[in-house]
CSV table of C-alpha atoms and ligand atoms in Angstrom, one decimal:
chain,number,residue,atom,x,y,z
W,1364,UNK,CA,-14.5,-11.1,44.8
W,1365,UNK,CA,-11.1,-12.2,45.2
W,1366,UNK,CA,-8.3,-9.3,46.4
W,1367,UNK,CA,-5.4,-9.4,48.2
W,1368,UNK,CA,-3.5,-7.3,50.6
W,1369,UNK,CA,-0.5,-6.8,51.4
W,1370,UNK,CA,1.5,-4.2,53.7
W,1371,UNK,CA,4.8,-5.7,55.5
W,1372,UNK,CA,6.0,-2.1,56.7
W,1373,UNK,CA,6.1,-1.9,60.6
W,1374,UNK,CA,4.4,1.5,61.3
W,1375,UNK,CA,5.0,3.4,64.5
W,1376,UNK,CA,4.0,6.8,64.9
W,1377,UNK,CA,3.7,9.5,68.0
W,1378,UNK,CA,5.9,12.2,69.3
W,1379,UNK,CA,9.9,10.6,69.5
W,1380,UNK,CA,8.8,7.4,68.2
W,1381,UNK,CA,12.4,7.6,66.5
W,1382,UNK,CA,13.7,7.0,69.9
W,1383,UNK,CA,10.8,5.2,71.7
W,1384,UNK,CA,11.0,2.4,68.8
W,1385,UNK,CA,15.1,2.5,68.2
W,1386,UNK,CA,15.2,-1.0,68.9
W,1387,UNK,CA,13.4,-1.8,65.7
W,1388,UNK,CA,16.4,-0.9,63.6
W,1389,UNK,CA,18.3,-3.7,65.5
W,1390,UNK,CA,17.4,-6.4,62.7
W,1391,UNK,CA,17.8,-4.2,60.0
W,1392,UNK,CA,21.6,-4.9,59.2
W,1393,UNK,CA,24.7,-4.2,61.0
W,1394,UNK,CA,25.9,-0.5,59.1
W,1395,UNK,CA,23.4,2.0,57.8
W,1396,UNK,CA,23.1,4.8,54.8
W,1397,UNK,CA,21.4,7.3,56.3
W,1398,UNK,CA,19.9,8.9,52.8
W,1399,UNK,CA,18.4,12.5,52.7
W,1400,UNK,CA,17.9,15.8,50.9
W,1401,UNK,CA,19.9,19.1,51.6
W,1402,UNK,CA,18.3,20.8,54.6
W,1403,UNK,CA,15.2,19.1,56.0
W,1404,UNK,CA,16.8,16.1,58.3
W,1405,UNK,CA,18.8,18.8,59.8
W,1406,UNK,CA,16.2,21.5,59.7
W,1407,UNK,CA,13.5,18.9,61.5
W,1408,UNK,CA,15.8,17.4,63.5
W,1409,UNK,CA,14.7,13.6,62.3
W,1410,UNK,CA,18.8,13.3,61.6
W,1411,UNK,CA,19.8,14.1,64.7
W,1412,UNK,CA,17.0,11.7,66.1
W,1413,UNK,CA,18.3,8.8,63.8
W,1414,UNK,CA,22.0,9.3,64.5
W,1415,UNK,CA,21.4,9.1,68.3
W,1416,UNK,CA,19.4,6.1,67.7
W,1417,UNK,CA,21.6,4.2,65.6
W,1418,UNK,CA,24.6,5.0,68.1
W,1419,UNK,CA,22.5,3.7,71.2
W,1420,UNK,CA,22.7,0.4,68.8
W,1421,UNK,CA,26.4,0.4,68.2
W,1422,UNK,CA,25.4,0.5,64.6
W,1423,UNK,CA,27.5,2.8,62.4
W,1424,UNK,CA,26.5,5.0,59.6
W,1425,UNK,CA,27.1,7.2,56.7
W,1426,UNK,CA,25.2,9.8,55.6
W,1427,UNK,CA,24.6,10.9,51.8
W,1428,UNK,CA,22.6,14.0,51.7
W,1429,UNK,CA,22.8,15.6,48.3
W,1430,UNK,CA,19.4,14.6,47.4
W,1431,UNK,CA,17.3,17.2,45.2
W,1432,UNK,CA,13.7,17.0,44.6
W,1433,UNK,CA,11.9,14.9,42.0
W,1434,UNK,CA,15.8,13.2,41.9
W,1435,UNK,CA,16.7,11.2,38.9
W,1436,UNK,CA,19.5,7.9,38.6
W,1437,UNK,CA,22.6,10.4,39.0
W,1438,UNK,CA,22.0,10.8,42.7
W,1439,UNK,CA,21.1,7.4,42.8
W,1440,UNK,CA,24.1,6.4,41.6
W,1441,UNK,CA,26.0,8.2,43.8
W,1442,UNK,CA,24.7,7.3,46.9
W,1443,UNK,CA,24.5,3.4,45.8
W,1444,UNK,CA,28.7,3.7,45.1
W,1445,UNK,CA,28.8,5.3,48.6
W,1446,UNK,CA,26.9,2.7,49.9
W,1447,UNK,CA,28.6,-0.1,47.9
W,1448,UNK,CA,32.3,1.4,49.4
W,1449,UNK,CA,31.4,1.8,53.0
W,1450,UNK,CA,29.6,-1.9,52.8
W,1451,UNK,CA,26.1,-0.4,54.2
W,1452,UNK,CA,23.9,-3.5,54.5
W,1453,UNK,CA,21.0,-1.1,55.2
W,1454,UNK,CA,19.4,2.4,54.6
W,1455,UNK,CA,17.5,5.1,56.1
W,1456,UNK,CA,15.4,7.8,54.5
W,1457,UNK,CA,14.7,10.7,55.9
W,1458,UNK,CA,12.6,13.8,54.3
W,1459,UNK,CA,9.7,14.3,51.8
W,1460,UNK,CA,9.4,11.6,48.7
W,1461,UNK,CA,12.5,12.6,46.9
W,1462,UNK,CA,14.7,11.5,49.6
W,1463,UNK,CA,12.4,8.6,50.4
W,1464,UNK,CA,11.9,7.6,47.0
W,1465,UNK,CA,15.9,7.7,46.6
W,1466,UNK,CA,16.5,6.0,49.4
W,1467,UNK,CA,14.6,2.8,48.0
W,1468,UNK,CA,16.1,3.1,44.6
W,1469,UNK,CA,19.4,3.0,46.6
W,1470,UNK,CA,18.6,0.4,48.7
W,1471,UNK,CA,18.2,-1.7,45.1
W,1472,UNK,CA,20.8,-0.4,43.3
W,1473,UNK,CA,23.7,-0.8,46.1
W,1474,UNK,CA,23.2,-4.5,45.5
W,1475,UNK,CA,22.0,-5.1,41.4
W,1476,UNK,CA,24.4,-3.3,38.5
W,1477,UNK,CA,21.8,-2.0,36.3
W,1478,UNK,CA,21.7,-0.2,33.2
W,1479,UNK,CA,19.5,2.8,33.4
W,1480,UNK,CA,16.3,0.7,31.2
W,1481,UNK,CA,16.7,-2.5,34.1
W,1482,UNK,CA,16.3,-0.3,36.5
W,1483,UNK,CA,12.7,0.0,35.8
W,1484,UNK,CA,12.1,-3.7,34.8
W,1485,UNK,CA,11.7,-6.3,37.9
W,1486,UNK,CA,12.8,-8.7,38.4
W,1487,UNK,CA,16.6,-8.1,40.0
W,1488,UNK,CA,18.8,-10.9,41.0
W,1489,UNK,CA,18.9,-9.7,44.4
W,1490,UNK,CA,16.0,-8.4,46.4
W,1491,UNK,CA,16.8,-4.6,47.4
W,1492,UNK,CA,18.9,-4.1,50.8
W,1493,UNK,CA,16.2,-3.6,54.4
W,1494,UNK,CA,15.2,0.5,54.6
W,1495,UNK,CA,13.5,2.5,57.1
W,1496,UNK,CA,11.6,6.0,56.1
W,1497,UNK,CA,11.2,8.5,58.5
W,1498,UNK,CA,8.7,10.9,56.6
W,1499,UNK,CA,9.4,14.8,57.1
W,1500,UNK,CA,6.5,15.9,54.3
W,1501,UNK,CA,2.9,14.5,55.0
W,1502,UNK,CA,1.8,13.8,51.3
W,1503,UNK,CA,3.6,11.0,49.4
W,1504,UNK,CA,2.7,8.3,51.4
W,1505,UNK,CA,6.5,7.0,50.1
W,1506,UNK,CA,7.0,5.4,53.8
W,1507,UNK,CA,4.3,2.7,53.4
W,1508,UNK,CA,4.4,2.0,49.3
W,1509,UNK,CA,6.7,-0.5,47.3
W,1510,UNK,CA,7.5,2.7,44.8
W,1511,UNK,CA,10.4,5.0,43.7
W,1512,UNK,CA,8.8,7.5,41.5
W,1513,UNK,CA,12.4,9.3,39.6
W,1514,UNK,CA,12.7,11.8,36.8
W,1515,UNK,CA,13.4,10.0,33.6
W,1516,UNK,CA,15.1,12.5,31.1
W,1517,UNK,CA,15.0,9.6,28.2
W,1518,UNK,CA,10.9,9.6,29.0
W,1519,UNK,CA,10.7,13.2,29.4
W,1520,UNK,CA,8.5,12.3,32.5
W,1521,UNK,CA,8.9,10.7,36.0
W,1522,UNK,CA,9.3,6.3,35.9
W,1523,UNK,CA,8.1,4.3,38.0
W,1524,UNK,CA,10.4,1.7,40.0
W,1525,UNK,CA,7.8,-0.5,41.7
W,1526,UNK,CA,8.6,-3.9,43.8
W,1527,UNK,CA,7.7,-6.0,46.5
W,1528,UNK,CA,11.3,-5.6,48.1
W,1529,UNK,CA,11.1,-1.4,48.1
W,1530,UNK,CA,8.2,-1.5,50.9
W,1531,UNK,CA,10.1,-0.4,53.8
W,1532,UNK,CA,10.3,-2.8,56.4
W,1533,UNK,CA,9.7,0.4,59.3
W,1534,UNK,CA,7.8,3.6,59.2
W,1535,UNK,CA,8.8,6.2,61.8
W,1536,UNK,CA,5.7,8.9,62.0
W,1537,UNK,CA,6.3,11.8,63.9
W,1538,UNK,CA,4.6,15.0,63.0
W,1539,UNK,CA,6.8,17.4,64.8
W,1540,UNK,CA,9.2,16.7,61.9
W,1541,UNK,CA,6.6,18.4,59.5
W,1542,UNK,CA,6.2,21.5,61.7
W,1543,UNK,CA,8.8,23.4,59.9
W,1544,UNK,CA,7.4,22.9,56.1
W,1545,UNK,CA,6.5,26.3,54.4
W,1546,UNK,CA,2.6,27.0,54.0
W,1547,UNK,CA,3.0,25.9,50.1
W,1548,UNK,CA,5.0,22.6,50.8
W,1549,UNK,CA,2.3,21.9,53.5
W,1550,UNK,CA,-0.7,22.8,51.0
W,1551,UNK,CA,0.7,21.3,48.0
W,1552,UNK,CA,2.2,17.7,49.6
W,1553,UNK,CA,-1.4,17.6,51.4
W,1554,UNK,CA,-3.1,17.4,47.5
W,1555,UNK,CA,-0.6,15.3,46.9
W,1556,UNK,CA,-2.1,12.9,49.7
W,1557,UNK,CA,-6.0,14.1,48.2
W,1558,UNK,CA,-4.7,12.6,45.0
W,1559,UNK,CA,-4.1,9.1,46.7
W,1560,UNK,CA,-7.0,9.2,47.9
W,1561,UNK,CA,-8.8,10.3,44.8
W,1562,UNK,CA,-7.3,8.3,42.3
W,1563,UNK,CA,-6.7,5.1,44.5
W,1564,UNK,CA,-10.4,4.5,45.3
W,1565,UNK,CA,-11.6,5.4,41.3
W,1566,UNK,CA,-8.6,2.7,39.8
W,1567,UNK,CA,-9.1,-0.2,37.9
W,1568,UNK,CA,-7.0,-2.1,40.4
W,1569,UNK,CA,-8.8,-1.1,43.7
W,1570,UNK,CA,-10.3,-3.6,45.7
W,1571,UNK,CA,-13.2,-3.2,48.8
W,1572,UNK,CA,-10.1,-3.3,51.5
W,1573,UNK,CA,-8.3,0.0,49.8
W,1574,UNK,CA,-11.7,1.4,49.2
W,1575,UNK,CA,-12.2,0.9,52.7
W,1576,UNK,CA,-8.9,2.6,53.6
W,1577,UNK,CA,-9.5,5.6,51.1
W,1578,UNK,CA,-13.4,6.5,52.7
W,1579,UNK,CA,-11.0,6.7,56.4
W,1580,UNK,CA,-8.5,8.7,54.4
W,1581,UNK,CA,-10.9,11.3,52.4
W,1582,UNK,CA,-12.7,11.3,56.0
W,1583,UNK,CA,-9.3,12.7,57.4
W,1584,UNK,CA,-8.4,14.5,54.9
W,1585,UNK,CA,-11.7,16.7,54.0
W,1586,UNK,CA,-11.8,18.6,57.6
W,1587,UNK,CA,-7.8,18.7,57.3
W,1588,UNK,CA,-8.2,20.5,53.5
W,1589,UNK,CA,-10.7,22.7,55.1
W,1590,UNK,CA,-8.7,24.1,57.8
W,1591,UNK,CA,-6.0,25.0,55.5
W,1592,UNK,CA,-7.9,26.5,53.6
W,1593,UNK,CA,-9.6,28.4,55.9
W,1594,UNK,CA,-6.5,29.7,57.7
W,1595,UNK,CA,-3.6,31.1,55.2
W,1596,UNK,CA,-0.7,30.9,58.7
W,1597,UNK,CA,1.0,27.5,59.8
W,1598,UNK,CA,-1.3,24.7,60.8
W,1599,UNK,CA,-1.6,23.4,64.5
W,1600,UNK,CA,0.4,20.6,65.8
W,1601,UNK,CA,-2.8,18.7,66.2
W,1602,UNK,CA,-3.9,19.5,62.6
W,1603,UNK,CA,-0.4,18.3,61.4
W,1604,UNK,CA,-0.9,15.0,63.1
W,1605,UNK,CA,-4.1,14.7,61.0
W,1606,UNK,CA,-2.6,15.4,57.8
W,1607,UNK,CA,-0.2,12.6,58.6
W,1608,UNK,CA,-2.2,10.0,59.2
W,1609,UNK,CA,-4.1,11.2,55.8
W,1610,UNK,CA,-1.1,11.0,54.2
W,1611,UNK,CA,0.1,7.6,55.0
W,1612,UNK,CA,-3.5,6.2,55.3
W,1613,UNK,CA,-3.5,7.3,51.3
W,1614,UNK,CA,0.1,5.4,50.8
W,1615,UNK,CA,-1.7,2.5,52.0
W,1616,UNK,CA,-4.2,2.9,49.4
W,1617,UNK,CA,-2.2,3.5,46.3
W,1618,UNK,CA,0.3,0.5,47.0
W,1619,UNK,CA,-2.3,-1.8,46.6
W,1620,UNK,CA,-4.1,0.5,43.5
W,1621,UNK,CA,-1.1,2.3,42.1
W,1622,UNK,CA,-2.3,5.7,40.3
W,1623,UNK,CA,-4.2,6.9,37.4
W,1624,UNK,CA,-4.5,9.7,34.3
W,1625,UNK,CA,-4.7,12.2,36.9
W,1626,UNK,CA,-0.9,11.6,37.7
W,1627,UNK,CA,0.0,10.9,35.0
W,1628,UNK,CA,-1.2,14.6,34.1
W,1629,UNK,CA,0.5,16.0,36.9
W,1630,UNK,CA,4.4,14.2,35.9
W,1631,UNK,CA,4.5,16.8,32.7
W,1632,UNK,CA,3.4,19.9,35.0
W,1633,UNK,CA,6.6,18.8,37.1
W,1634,UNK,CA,8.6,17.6,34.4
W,1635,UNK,CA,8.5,20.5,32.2
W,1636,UNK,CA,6.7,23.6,34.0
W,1637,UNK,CA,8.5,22.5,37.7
W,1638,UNK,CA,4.9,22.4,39.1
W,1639,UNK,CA,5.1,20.5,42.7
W,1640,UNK,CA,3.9,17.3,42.4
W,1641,UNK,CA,1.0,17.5,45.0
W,1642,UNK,CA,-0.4,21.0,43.2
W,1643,UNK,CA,0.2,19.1,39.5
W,1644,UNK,CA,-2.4,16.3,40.7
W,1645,UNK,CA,-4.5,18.8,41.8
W,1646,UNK,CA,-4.8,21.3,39.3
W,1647,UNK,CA,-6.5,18.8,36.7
W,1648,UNK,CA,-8.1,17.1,39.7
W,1649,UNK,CA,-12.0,18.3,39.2
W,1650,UNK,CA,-11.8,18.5,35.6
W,1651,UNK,CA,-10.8,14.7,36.1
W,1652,UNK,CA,-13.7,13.8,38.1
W,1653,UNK,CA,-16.3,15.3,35.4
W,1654,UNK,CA,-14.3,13.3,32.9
W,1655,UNK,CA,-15.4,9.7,34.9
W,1656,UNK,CA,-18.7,11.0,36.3
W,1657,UNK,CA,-20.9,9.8,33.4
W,1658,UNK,CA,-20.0,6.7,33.7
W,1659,UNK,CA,-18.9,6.4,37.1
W,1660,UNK,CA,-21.4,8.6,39.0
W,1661,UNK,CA,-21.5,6.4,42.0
W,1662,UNK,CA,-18.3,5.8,42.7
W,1663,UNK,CA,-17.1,9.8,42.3
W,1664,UNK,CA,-20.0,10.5,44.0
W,1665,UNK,CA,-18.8,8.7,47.1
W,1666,UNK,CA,-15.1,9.9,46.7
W,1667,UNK,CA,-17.2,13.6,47.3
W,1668,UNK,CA,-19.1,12.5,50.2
W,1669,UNK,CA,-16.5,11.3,52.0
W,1670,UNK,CA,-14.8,14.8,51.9
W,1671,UNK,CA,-17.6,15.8,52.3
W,1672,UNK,CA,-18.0,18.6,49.3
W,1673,UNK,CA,-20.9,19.5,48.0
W,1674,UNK,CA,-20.3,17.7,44.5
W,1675,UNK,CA,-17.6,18.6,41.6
W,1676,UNK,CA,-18.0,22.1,41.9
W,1677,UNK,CA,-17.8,21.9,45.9
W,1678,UNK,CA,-14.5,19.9,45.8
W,1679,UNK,CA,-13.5,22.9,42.9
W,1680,UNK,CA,-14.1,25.7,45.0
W,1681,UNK,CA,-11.9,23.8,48.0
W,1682,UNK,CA,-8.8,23.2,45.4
W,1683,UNK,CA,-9.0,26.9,44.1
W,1684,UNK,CA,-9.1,28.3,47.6
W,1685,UNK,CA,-6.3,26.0,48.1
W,1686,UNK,CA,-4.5,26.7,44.4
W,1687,UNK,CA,-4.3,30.3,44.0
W,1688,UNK,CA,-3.6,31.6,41.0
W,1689,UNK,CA,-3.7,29.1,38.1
W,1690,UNK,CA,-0.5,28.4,36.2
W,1691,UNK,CA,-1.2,28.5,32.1
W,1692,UNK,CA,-0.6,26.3,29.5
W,1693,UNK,CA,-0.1,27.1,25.5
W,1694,UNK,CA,-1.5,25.1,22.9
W,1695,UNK,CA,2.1,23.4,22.2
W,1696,UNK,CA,2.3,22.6,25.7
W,1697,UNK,CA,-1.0,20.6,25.4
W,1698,UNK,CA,0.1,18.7,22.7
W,1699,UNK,CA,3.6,17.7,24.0
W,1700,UNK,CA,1.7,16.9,27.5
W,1701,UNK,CA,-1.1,14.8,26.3
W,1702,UNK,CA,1.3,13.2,24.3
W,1703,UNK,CA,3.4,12.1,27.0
W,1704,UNK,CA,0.5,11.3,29.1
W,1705,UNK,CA,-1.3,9.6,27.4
W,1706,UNK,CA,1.7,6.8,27.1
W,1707,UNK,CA,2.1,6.5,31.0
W,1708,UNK,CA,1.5,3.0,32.3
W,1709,UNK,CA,-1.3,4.6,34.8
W,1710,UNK,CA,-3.3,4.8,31.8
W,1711,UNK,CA,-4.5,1.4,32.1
W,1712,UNK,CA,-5.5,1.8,35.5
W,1713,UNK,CA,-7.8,4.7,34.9
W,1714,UNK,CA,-11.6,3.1,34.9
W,1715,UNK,CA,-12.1,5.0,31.6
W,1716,UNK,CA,-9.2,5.1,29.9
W,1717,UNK,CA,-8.6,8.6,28.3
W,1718,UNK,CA,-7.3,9.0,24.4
W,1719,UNK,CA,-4.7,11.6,23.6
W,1720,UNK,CA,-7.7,14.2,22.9
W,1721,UNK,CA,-9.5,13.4,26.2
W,1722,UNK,CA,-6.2,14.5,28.2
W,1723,UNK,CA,-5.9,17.0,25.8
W,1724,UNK,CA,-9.1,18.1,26.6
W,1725,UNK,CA,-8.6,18.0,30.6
W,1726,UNK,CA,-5.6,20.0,30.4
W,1727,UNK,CA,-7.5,22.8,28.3
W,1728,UNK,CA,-10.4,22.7,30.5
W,1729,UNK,CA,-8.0,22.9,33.3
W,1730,UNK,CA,-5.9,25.9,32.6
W,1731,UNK,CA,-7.0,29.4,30.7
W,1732,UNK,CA,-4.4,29.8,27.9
W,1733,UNK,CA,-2.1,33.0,27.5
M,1890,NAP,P1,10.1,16.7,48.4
M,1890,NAP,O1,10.6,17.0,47.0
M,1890,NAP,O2,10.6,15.5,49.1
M,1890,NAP,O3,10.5,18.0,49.3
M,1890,NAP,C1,10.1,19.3,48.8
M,1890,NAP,C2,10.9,20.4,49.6
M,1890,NAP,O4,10.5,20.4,50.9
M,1890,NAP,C3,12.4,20.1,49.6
M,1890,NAP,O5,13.0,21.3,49.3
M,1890,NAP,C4,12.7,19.7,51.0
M,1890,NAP,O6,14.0,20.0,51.5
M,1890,NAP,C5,11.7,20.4,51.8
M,1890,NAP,N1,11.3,19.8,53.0
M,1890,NAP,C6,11.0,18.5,53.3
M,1890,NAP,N2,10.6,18.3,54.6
M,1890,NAP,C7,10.7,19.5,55.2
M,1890,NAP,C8,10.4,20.0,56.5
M,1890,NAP,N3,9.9,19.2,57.4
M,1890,NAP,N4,10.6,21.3,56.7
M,1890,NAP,C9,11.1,22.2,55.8
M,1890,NAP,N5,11.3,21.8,54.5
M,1890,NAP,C10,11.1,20.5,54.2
M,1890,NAP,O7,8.5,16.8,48.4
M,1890,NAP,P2,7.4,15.7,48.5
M,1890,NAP,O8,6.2,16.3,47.9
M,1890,NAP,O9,7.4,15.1,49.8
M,1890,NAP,O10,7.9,14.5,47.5
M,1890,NAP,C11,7.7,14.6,46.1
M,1890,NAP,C12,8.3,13.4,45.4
M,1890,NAP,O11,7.7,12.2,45.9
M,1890,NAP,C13,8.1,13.5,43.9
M,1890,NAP,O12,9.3,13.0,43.3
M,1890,NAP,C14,7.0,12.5,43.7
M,1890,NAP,O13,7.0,12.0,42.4
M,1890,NAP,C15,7.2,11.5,44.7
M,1890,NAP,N6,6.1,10.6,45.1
M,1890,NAP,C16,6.3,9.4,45.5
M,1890,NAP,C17,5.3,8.5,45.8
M,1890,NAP,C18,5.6,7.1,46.2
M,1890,NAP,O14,4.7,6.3,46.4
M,1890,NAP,N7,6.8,6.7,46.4
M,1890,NAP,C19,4.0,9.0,45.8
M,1890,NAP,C20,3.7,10.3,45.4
M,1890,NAP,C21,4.8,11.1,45.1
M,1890,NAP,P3,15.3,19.1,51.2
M,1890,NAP,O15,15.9,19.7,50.0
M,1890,NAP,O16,16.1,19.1,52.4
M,1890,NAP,O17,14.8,17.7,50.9
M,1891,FE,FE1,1.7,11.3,44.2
């Protein structure tokens, strides 16, 4: 069995590890971006953290923080001309994926001109500029994977900027900075991590190391799931650690696997219906997992025990305690979706690759119609 591994991002995690660990920014570069979304570095106070640390280094900084979620190339832009005018020579995200997922596509675009089709098509003539990622949602896993998932109008879907050079070279874990995220955020960012997990150890492309590091995570994970699910108020600090660790446990995993269908039938519940990405995984999750099971009982039968559920319909009682109310979808929505889907590169990463019916099929069997 040959596999490899690879994983070059620093991690620290712990209460102030911002602060604890400042030196690590040292070798980073001499002048930082500091790139984020609207409200949460202020609201978690992981800006004010970063600031203090960059000044205790004499390192100056500018801050772009105009990114929205599930951002496309615009903001990109932007924030790569800012960069590119204030000669930044590094960059730090702070928040949930969309600023972290920015922040990467900045760090590569600040240094390559590329037309909006390049963007997505390695490789560049210069390797993206150092980043840090100081996670404020605990779902992504952005902080440990070489990916910047953006909203592609031209697609009609989200693309997929994957390299080598995007892994950040630090991780900054603190869990207090999740402790203000909403009950939804909080439920809907931890499926996003359960997708990881999910989809990471049933890919084509996973190996007996990530399959490893997906059991630990769906071990996390389960208990974590539970207790939300179990209590509708604001989870413990202790419980936030957990989902965490899930979370970038699952990053691990899916930088080495990459995703399958069951993103690729979330990105046109975002895309088109605004659906958060964690809850978009999710809502086709089970569905998904009967899908593979005929041929792939073992393996989905693991993925359960390691939860532990008791089978499909125990991980489906979980997600709808979890879900809520169910969105619907229309016939014409179906279409349009599996259509889409069905053209995403995770497609060839799914261990039984679906046909336009099959995701057709999953999305019916997924959501009642009007
Ligand atoms: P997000 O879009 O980054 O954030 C969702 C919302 O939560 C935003 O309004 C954000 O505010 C707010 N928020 C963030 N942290 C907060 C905090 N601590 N307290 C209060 N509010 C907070 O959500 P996400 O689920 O973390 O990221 C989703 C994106 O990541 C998608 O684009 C998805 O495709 C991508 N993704 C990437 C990977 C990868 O490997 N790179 C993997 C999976 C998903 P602000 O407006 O201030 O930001
Ligand atoms: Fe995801």
């Amino acid at each position: 069995m040959s596999q490899a591994f690879f994983l070059p991002t620093r991690v620290f995690s712990g209460d102030d590890c911002v602060k604890t660990h400042a030196a690590a920014l040292w070798g980073l570069g001499t002048k930082a971006l500091i790139v984020t979304g609207r409200n949460s570095a202020r609201a978690t106070g992981a800006g004010a953290d970063v600031e203090a640390a960059l000044r205790s280094l004499g390192r100056p900084f500018v801050v772009y923080d105009a990114v929205p979620p599930n951002p496309g190339l615009k903001e990109v832009r932007e924030a790569a001309a800012l960069a590119r005018s204030q000669n930044v020579d590094f960059i730090v995200g702070i928040g949930g994926g969309s600023p972290l997922d920015a922040a990467k596509a900045v760090a590569l675009l600040t240094v390559n001109d590329l037309d909006d089709d390049a963007v997505y098509s390695p490789p560049y003539s210069r390797p993206p500029l150092p980043l840090a990622a100081v996670p404020t949602t605990a779902g992504t896993g952005s902080e440990v994977t070489p990916y910047a998932i953006l909203t592609n109008d031209k697609l009609r879907s989200k693309s997929n900027l994957s390299h080598e050079g995007l892994f950040p070279r630090l991780a900054f874990l603190d869990a207090r900075y999740t402790q203000s995220l909403p009950r939804t955020v909080t439920v809907n960012t931890a499926l996003d991590a359960l997708s990881h997990l999910v989809e990471g150890y049933l890919a084509v492309r996973a190996t007996p190391l990530s399959r490893s590091l997906a059991l630990q995570g769906l071990a996390l994970l389960g208990p974590g799931l539970r207790a939300l699910a179990a209590d509708p108020g604001l989870p413990s600090p202790t419980l936030r650690e957990t989902l965490l660790l899930a979370s970038t446990t699952a990053g691990m995993v899916i930088a080495h696997t990459g995703t399958t269908a069951g993103h690729a039938l979330g990105y046109s519940l975002t895309y088109f219906r605004g659906i958060d990405h964690g809850r978009a995984n999710a809502l086709t999750m089970t569905e998904y997992l009967a899908y593979l099971r005929p041929t792939q009982a073992a393996l989905v039968d693991r993925v359960l025990a390691a939860l532990p559920v008791d089978g499909i319909s125990g991980l489906k009682s979980l997600l709808d305690s979890l879900l809520g109310t169910k969105e619907r979808l229309t016939e014409a929505e179906i279409e349009t979706y599996s259509g889409i889907a069905v053209k995403a590169r995770n497609m060839a990463n799914t261990l039984v690759p679906p046909t336009q019916a099959d995701l057709a099929a999953l999305y019916r069997k997924s959501f009642e119609s009007p």
